[in-house]
PDB file of C-alpha atoms in Angstrom:
ATOM      1  CA  MET D   1      -0.051  -0.069   0.066  1.00 50.00           C
ATOM      2  CA  ALA D   2       1.480   3.236  -1.026  1.00 50.00           C
ATOM      3  CA  ALA D   3       2.313   5.775   1.880  1.00 52.00           C
ATOM      4  CA  LYS D   4       0.375   8.935   1.992  1.00 52.00           C
ATOM      5  CA  ALA D   5       1.898  12.092   0.648  1.00 51.00           C
ATOM      6  CA  GLN D   6       2.883  14.170   3.580  1.00 52.00           C
ATOM      7  CA  PRO D   7       1.834  17.790   3.487  1.00 48.00           C
ATOM      8  CA  LYS D   8       4.789  20.105   2.527  1.00 49.00           C
ATOM      9  CA  SER D   9       6.051  21.989   5.438  1.00 50.00           C
ATOM     10  CA  GLU D  10       7.750  25.329   5.455  1.00 52.00           C
ATOM     11  CA  PRO D  11      11.347  25.901   6.358  1.00 50.00           C
ATOM     12  CA  VAL D  12      12.409  26.335   9.800  1.00 46.00           C
ATOM     13  CA  ILE D  13      13.707  29.908  10.337  1.00 51.00           C
ATOM     14  CA  ALA D  14      15.546  31.299  13.566  1.00 49.00           C
ATOM     15  CA  PRO D  15      13.243  33.779  15.195  1.00 49.00           C
ATOM     16  CA  ASP D  16      16.013  36.606  14.505  1.00 48.00           C
ATOM     17  CA  GLN D  17      16.517  35.765  10.922  1.00 62.00           C
ATOM     18  CA  GLY D  18      12.543  35.740  10.421  1.00 74.00           C
ATOM     19  CA  SER D  19      12.153  39.045  12.196  1.00 83.00           C
ATOM     20  CA  ASP D  20      14.619  40.547   9.794  1.00 89.00           C
ATOM     21  CA  ARG D  21      12.838  39.093   6.711  1.00 91.00           C
ATOM     22  CA  VAL D  22       9.465  40.561   8.047  1.00 94.00           C
ATOM     23  CA  SER D  23      11.394  43.863   8.432  1.00 93.00           C
ATOM     24  CA  ARG D  24      12.844  43.663   4.942  1.00 94.00           C
ATOM     25  CA  ILE D  25       9.468  42.896   3.444  1.00 95.00           C
ATOM     26  CA  ARG D  26       7.698  45.726   5.613  1.00 93.00           C
ATOM     27  CA  GLU D  27      10.576  48.183   4.151  1.00 91.00           C
ATOM     28  CA  GLY D  28      10.438  47.026   0.728  1.00 93.00           C
ATOM     29  CA  VAL D  29       6.645  47.705   0.280  1.00 92.00           C
ATOM     30  CA  THR D  30       6.776  50.810   2.306  1.00 88.00           C
ATOM     31  CA  THR D  31       9.544  52.377   0.137  1.00 87.00           C
ATOM     32  CA  ALA D  32       7.954  51.129  -3.138  1.00 88.00           C
ATOM     33  CA  ILE D  33       4.688  52.979  -1.802  1.00 84.00           C
ATOM     34  CA  LEU D  34       6.641  56.077  -1.004  1.00 80.00           C
ATOM     35  CA  GLU D  35       8.410  56.076  -4.331  1.00 81.00           C
ATOM     36  CA  HIS D  36       4.872  55.549  -6.149  1.00 81.00           C
ATOM     37  CA  ARG D  37       6.032  52.378  -7.593  1.00 87.00           C
ATOM     38  CA  LEU D  38       3.332  50.238  -5.795  1.00 87.00           C
ATOM     39  CA  LEU D  39      -0.165  51.677  -6.898  1.00 87.00           C
ATOM     40  CA  PRO D  40      -3.155  51.823  -4.470  1.00 89.00           C
ATOM     41  CA  GLY D  41      -5.271  48.502  -5.164  1.00 90.00           C
ATOM     42  CA  THR D  42      -2.155  46.320  -6.382  1.00 93.00           C
ATOM     43  CA  LYS D  43      -2.502  42.875  -5.084  1.00 94.00           C
ATOM     44  CA  LEU D  44       0.156  41.752  -2.786  1.00 94.00           C
ATOM     45  CA  GLY D  45       0.376  37.893  -3.479  1.00 93.00           C
ATOM     46  CA  GLU D  46       1.956  35.962  -0.609  1.00 93.00           C
ATOM     47  CA  ASP D  47       3.643  33.390  -2.755  1.00 94.00           C
ATOM     48  CA  GLU D  48       5.335  36.004  -5.005  1.00 94.00           C
ATOM     49  CA  ILE D  49       6.485  38.115  -2.340  1.00 95.00           C
ATOM     50  CA  GLY D  50       7.945  35.144  -0.608  1.00 94.00           C
ATOM     51  CA  GLU D  51       9.786  34.419  -3.743  1.00 94.00           C
ATOM     52  CA  ILE D  52      11.137  37.921  -4.042  1.00 94.00           C
ATOM     53  CA  TYR D  53      12.448  37.957  -0.553  1.00 94.00           C
ATOM     54  CA  GLY D  54      13.148  34.249   0.058  1.00 92.00           C
ATOM     55  CA  ALA D  55      10.603  34.080   2.732  1.00 93.00           C
ATOM     56  CA  SER D  56       7.952  31.726   3.973  1.00 94.00           C
ATOM     57  CA  ARG D  57       4.358  32.538   3.666  1.00 93.00           C
ATOM     58  CA  THR D  58       4.167  32.853   7.308  1.00 94.00           C
ATOM     59  CA  LEU D  59       6.666  35.679   7.554  1.00 95.00           C
ATOM     60  CA  VAL D  60       5.106  37.306   4.386  1.00 95.00           C
ATOM     61  CA  ARG D  61       1.721  37.165   6.131  1.00 95.00           C
ATOM     62  CA  THR D  62       3.076  38.644   9.369  1.00 96.00           C
ATOM     63  CA  ALA D  63       4.656  41.492   7.320  1.00 96.00           C
ATOM     64  CA  LEU D  64       1.421  42.162   5.554  1.00 95.00           C
ATOM     65  CA  GLN D  65      -0.674  42.068   8.709  1.00 95.00           C
ATOM     66  CA  GLN D  66       1.633  44.525  10.352  1.00 94.00           C
ATOM     67  CA  LEU D  67       1.305  46.857   7.321  1.00 94.00           C
ATOM     68  CA  ALA D  68      -2.408  46.575   7.393  1.00 94.00           C
ATOM     69  CA  HIS D  69      -2.522  47.547  11.047  1.00 91.00           C
ATOM     70  CA  GLU D  70      -0.889  50.782   9.895  1.00 88.00           C
ATOM     71  CA  GLY D  71      -3.370  51.212   7.157  1.00 89.00           C
ATOM     72  CA  ILE D  72      -0.930  50.767   4.358  1.00 91.00           C
ATOM     73  CA  VAL D  73      -2.401  47.376   3.355  1.00 94.00           C
ATOM     74  CA  ALA D  74      -6.027  46.219   3.194  1.00 94.00           C
ATOM     75  CA  ILE D  75      -6.547  42.429   3.654  1.00 94.00           C
ATOM     76  CA  GLU D  76     -10.032  41.159   2.366  1.00 93.00           C
ATOM     77  CA  LYS D  77     -11.536  37.908   3.329  1.00 90.00           C
ATOM     78  CA  ASN D  78     -10.942  35.298   0.566  1.00 88.00           C
ATOM     79  CA  ARG D  79      -9.264  37.553  -1.581  1.00 93.00           C
ATOM     80  CA  GLY D  80      -5.849  38.371  -0.078  1.00 93.00           C
ATOM     81  CA  ALA D  81      -3.960  41.646   0.499  1.00 95.00           C
ATOM     82  CA  PHE D  82      -3.880  44.667  -1.480  1.00 95.00           C
ATOM     83  CA  VAL D  83      -2.066  48.101  -1.268  1.00 94.00           C
ATOM     84  CA  ALA D  84      -4.713  50.395   0.424  1.00 93.00           C
ATOM     85  CA  ARG D  85      -6.929  52.515  -1.762  1.00 92.00           C
ATOM     86  CA  PRO D  86      -7.547  55.455   0.688  1.00 92.00           C
ATOM     87  CA  THR D  87     -10.789  57.308  -0.066  1.00 93.00           C
ATOM     88  CA  PRO D  88     -11.315  61.048  -0.263  1.00 94.00           C
ATOM     89  CA  ALA D  89     -12.611  61.024   3.192  1.00 94.00           C
ATOM     90  CA  ASP D  90      -9.619  59.042   4.162  1.00 94.00           C
ATOM     91  CA  ALA D  91      -7.468  61.848   2.677  1.00 94.00           C
ATOM     92  CA  ARG D  92      -8.895  64.719   4.619  1.00 95.00           C
ATOM     93  CA  GLU D  93      -8.545  62.724   7.939  1.00 96.00           C
ATOM     94  CA  VAL D  94      -5.010  61.927   7.167  1.00 96.00           C
ATOM     95  CA  PHE D  95      -4.060  65.648   6.589  1.00 96.00           C
ATOM     96  CA  GLU D  96      -5.986  66.694   9.360  1.00 97.00           C
ATOM     97  CA  ALA D  97      -3.964  64.471  11.768  1.00 97.00           C
ATOM     98  CA  ARG D  98      -0.767  65.672  10.207  1.00 97.00           C
ATOM     99  CA  ARG D  99      -2.121  69.238  10.827  1.00 97.00           C
ATOM    100  CA  LEU D 100      -2.649  68.553  14.413  1.00 97.00           C
ATOM    101  CA  ILE D 101       0.721  66.778  15.223  1.00 97.00           C
ATOM    102  CA  GLU D 102       3.463  68.300  12.746  1.00 97.00           C
ATOM    103  CA  PRO D 103       3.388  71.861  14.150  1.00 96.00           C
ATOM    104  CA  SER D 104       4.038  70.297  17.819  1.00 97.00           C
ATOM    105  CA  ILE D 105       6.761  68.073  16.133  1.00 98.00           C
ATOM    106  CA  VAL D 106       8.443  71.031  14.710  1.00 97.00           C
ATOM    107  CA  ASP D 107       8.156  72.727  18.160  1.00 96.00           C
ATOM    108  CA  HIS D 108      10.102  69.872  19.748  1.00 97.00           C
ATOM    109  CA  ALA D 109      12.576  69.915  16.751  1.00 97.00           C
ATOM    110  CA  VAL D 110      13.429  73.747  17.486  1.00 97.00           C
ATOM    111  CA  ASP D 111      14.040  72.640  21.121  1.00 97.00           C
ATOM    112  CA  ALA D 112      16.376  69.721  20.176  1.00 96.00           C
ATOM    113  CA  ALA D 113      18.040  71.483  17.278  1.00 96.00           C
ATOM    114  CA  SER D 114      21.865  70.878  17.360  1.00 96.00           C
ATOM    115  CA  PRO D 115      24.627  71.601  14.843  1.00 96.00           C
ATOM    116  CA  ASP D 116      24.849  68.034  13.886  1.00 97.00           C
ATOM    117  CA  TRP D 117      20.959  67.740  13.389  1.00 96.00           C
ATOM    118  CA  LEU D 118      20.890  70.971  11.324  1.00 97.00           C
ATOM    119  CA  ASP D 119      23.631  69.579   9.239  1.00 97.00           C
ATOM    120  CA  ARG D 120      21.677  66.253   8.528  1.00 97.00           C
ATOM    121  CA  LEU D 121      18.785  68.445   7.503  1.00 97.00           C
ATOM    122  CA  GLN D 122      20.887  70.605   5.107  1.00 96.00           C
ATOM    123  CA  GLN D 123      22.236  67.551   3.626  1.00 97.00           C
ATOM    124  CA  HIS D 124      18.843  66.238   3.010  1.00 96.00           C
ATOM    125  CA  LEU D 125      17.732  69.292   1.425  1.00 96.00           C
ATOM    126  CA  ALA D 126      20.730  69.134  -0.883  1.00 96.00           C
ATOM    127  CA  GLU D 127      19.582  65.726  -1.863  1.00 95.00           C
ATOM    128  CA  GLU D 128      16.274  66.729  -2.538  1.00 94.00           C
ATOM    129  CA  ARG D 129      17.608  69.499  -4.746  1.00 94.00           C
ATOM    130  CA  GLU D 130      19.745  67.051  -6.793  1.00 94.00           C
ATOM    131  CA  ALA D 131      16.936  64.547  -7.232  1.00 91.00           C
ATOM    132  CA  GLU D 132      14.886  67.370  -8.663  1.00 88.00           C
ATOM    133  CA  GLN D 133      17.615  68.740 -10.916  1.00 90.00           C
ATOM    134  CA  ARG D 134      18.257  65.245 -12.428  1.00 90.00           C
ATOM    135  CA  GLY D 135      14.641  64.599 -12.906  1.00 87.00           C
ATOM    136  CA  ASP D 136      14.369  61.715 -10.560  1.00 86.00           C
ATOM    137  CA  ALA D 137      10.584  61.767  -9.541  1.00 81.00           C
ATOM    138  CA  ARG D 138      10.827  58.397  -7.453  1.00 81.00           C
ATOM    139  CA  ALA D 139      13.637  59.809  -5.388  1.00 85.00           C
ATOM    140  CA  SER D 140      12.106  63.353  -5.188  1.00 86.00           C
ATOM    141  CA  VAL D 141       8.789  61.524  -3.848  1.00 83.00           C
ATOM    142  CA  ARG D 142      10.716  59.366  -1.352  1.00 86.00           C
ATOM    143  CA  LEU D 143      12.956  62.239  -0.128  1.00 91.00           C
ATOM    144  CA  SER D 144       9.905  64.548   0.334  1.00 90.00           C
ATOM    145  CA  GLY D 145       8.371  62.106   2.691  1.00 90.00           C
ATOM    146  CA  GLU D 146      11.699  61.426   4.502  1.00 93.00           C
ATOM    147  CA  PHE D 147      12.182  65.229   5.248  1.00 96.00           C
ATOM    148  CA  HIS D 148       9.172  65.030   7.470  1.00 96.00           C
ATOM    149  CA  ARG D 149      10.209  61.863   9.336  1.00 95.00           C
ATOM    150  CA  LEU D 150      13.638  63.466   9.735  1.00 97.00           C
ATOM    151  CA  VAL D 151      12.117  66.410  11.404  1.00 97.00           C
ATOM    152  CA  ALA D 152       9.972  63.976  13.671  1.00 97.00           C
ATOM    153  CA  GLU D 153      12.860  61.746  14.319  1.00 96.00           C
ATOM    154  CA  MET D 154      14.955  64.998  15.224  1.00 96.00           C
ATOM    155  CA  SER D 155      12.207  66.109  17.799  1.00 96.00           C
ATOM    156  CA  GLY D 156      12.979  63.159  19.973  1.00 95.00           C
ATOM    157  CA  HIS D 157       9.279  62.478  20.360  1.00 95.00           C
ATOM    158  CA  SER D 158       9.018  58.896  19.614  1.00 95.00           C
ATOM    159  CA  ILE D 159       5.052  58.567  19.727  1.00 96.00           C
ATOM    160  CA  TYR D 160       4.627  61.350  17.533  1.00 96.00           C
ATOM    161  CA  ALA D 161       7.666  59.954  15.217  1.00 95.00           C
ATOM    162  CA  GLY D 162       5.541  56.630  14.983  1.00 92.00           C
ATOM    163  CA  PHE D 163       2.319  58.137  14.135  1.00 93.00           C
ATOM    164  CA  LEU D 164       3.830  60.341  11.512  1.00 95.00           C
ATOM    165  CA  LYS D 165       5.669  57.398   9.807  1.00 90.00           C
ATOM    166  CA  GLU D 166       2.452  55.774   9.299  1.00 90.00           C
ATOM    167  CA  LEU D 167       0.753  59.035   8.179  1.00 93.00           C
ATOM    168  CA  ILE D 168       3.608  59.555   5.554  1.00 92.00           C
ATOM    169  CA  ALA D 169       3.131  56.225   4.012  1.00 88.00           C
ATOM    170  CA  ARG D 170      -0.583  56.888   3.670  1.00 91.00           C
ATOM    171  CA  SER D 171      -0.058  60.368   2.437  1.00 91.00           C
ATOM    172  CA  SER D 172       2.121  58.879  -0.522  1.00 87.00           C
ATOM    173  CA  LEU D 173      -0.747  56.530  -1.361  1.00 89.00           C
ATOM    174  CA  ILE D 174      -3.156  59.674  -1.269  1.00 90.00           C
ATOM    175  CA  ILE D 175      -0.980  61.887  -3.283  1.00 87.00           C
ATOM    176  CA  LEU D 176      -0.467  59.078  -5.926  1.00 84.00           C
ATOM    177  CA  LEU D 177      -4.239  58.618  -6.339  1.00 86.00           C
ATOM    178  CA  TYR D 178      -5.381  62.345  -6.101  1.00 88.00           C
ATOM    179  CA  ARG D 179      -2.746  64.651  -7.018  1.00 83.00           C
ATOM    180  CA  ARG D 180      -3.135  67.003  -9.889  1.00 76.00           C
ATOM    181  CA  HIS D 181      -0.476  65.946 -12.306  1.00 64.00           C
ATOM    182  CA  ASP D 182       0.730  69.503 -13.059  1.00 54.00           C
ATOM    183  CA  THR D 183       1.671  70.171  -9.447  1.00 55.00           C
ATOM    184  CA  PRO D 184       4.799  69.102  -7.433  1.00 55.00           C
ATOM    185  CA  ALA D 185       4.021  66.778  -4.420  1.00 55.00           C
ATOM    186  CA  CYS D 186       5.934  68.620  -1.905  1.00 66.00           C
ATOM    187  CA  GLY D 187       8.201  71.509  -2.472  1.00 68.00           C
ATOM    188  CA  THR D 188      11.962  71.686  -1.517  1.00 84.00           C
ATOM    189  CA  SER D 189      11.845  75.452  -1.040  1.00 90.00           C
ATOM    190  CA  HIS D 190       9.138  74.967   1.519  1.00 93.00           C
ATOM    191  CA  HIS D 191      11.293  72.619   3.317  1.00 96.00           C
ATOM    192  CA  ALA D 192      14.476  74.751   3.255  1.00 96.00           C
ATOM    193  CA  GLU D 193      12.094  77.640   4.715  1.00 97.00           C
ATOM    194  CA  ILE D 194      11.221  75.267   7.592  1.00 97.00           C
ATOM    195  CA  VAL D 195      14.693  74.330   8.189  1.00 97.00           C
ATOM    196  CA  THR D 196      15.824  77.934   8.322  1.00 97.00           C
ATOM    197  CA  ALA D 197      13.105  78.733  11.220  1.00 98.00           C
ATOM    198  CA  ILE D 198      14.346  75.843  12.990  1.00 97.00           C
ATOM    199  CA  ARG D 199      17.781  77.106  12.696  1.00 97.00           C
ATOM    200  CA  LYS D 200      16.824  80.490  13.906  1.00 97.00           C
ATOM    201  CA  LYS D 201      14.817  78.790  16.887  1.00 97.00           C
ATOM    202  CA  ASP D 202      11.773  80.656  15.606  1.00 97.00           C
ATOM    203  CA  LYS D 203       8.932  78.239  16.891  1.00 97.00           C
ATOM    204  CA  ALA D 204       5.869  80.483  15.538  1.00 97.00           C
ATOM    205  CA  GLN D 205       7.462  80.719  12.063  1.00 98.00           C
ATOM    206  CA  ALA D 206       8.396  76.906  11.915  1.00 97.00           C
ATOM    207  CA  ARG D 207       4.687  76.144  13.088  1.00 97.00           C
ATOM    208  CA  ALA D 208       3.216  78.599  10.669  1.00 97.00           C
ATOM    209  CA  LEU D 209       5.424  77.318   7.784  1.00 97.00           C
ATOM    210  CA  MET D 210       4.825  73.757   8.586  1.00 97.00           C
ATOM    211  CA  LEU D 211       0.896  74.406   8.721  1.00 97.00           C
ATOM    212  CA  SER D 212       1.010  76.224   5.342  1.00 95.00           C
ATOM    213  CA  HIS D 213       2.918  73.629   3.629  1.00 95.00           C
ATOM    214  CA  LEU D 214       0.444  70.744   4.594  1.00 95.00           C
ATOM    215  CA  ARG D 215      -2.481  72.822   3.526  1.00 95.00           C
ATOM    216  CA  GLU D 216      -0.711  73.611   0.207  1.00 92.00           C
ATOM    217  CA  ILE D 217      -0.179  69.829  -0.180  1.00 92.00           C
ATOM    218  CA  GLU D 218      -3.720  69.051   0.575  1.00 93.00           C
ATOM    219  CA  ALA D 219      -4.871  71.949  -1.679  1.00 91.00           C
ATOM    220  CA  GLU D 220      -3.203  70.329  -4.694  1.00 89.00           C
ATOM    221  CA  LEU D 221      -5.198  67.175  -4.468  1.00 91.00           C
ATOM    222  CA  PHE D 222      -8.162  66.602  -6.660  1.00 89.00           C
ATOM    223  CA  LEU D 223     -10.296  64.403  -4.185  1.00 83.00           C
ATOM    224  CA  LYS D 224     -12.388  62.065  -6.297  1.00 74.00           C
ATOM    225  CA  GLU D 225     -12.278  58.238  -6.804  1.00 63.00           C
ATOM    226  CA  SER D 226      -9.600  56.982  -9.186  1.00 53.00           C
ATOM    227  CA  ALA D 227      -8.636  53.605 -10.626  1.00 47.00           C
ATOM    228  CA  ALA D 228      -5.038  52.069 -10.284  1.00 48.00           C
ATOM    229  CA  ASP D 229      -3.457  50.019 -13.130  1.00 51.00           C
ATOM    230  CA  GLU D 230      -2.313  46.375 -12.573  1.00 53.00           C
ATOM    231  CA  LEU D 231       1.475  45.584 -11.827  1.00 55.00           C
ATOM    232  CA  ARG D 232       3.518  42.725 -11.419  1.00 64.00           C
ATOM    233  CA  LEU D 233       5.070  42.611  -7.951  1.00 66.00           C
ATOM    234  CA  ALA D 234       8.316  41.339  -9.294  1.00 68.00           C
ATOM    235  CA  ASP D 235       8.832  44.206 -11.421  1.00 65.00           C
ATOM    236  CA  VAL D 236       8.452  46.639  -8.435  1.00 65.00           C
ATOM    237  CA  LEU D 237       9.741  45.015  -5.209  1.00 73.00           C
ATOM    238  CA  GLY D 238      12.514  42.896  -7.121  1.00 67.00           C
ATOM    239  CA  ALA D 239      14.008  46.151  -8.917  1.00 58.00           C
TER     240      ALA D 239
END
């Protein structure tokens, strides 16, 4: 009598190694979203992602569930995981949240300003300008989001920084869906003005500039439903 075939088991991975792969998947997906390479609504197949990152389905599922908790990925019953598709209402809520916390973040950043931090911000501005000059749209989008994250990191307020990291990723999806194509996503000149105010330790000016900057980004959005095209994950995450 022929022996019954045993179910295929997933390879055993050490906890530290598994955690590292989950982090790589999370960072890979998030970066692809920040650079507008992954479109809202793109299906995130567990097997395909596992092949790209050399990870088991369990690790892929863990990473996707973490991203879903942050609102970056949507998991639908019997359909799988997809890059989230924020609605116009979601967009307004995200920017309302950013307007509430980023002025406070910049207050803390002014208090924490040091020569080293100011040098880091200045170097970041230089990278943004270089990306603009060479016409590297993907790098420009990523660096724009990273500027706001860097100010939050500089502030030393870990709770605000954690919230903002999630909001920046959601903002990138929103900008991708709703930005008017004839306008920039986030102006480098605005960032430079904010850095100047931080350098001068002018909290009132830094807060006003940050609020104005966020309002302008939202005003440039055309908040109506939009459709996303299909993409192969290997072309995006494996690039």
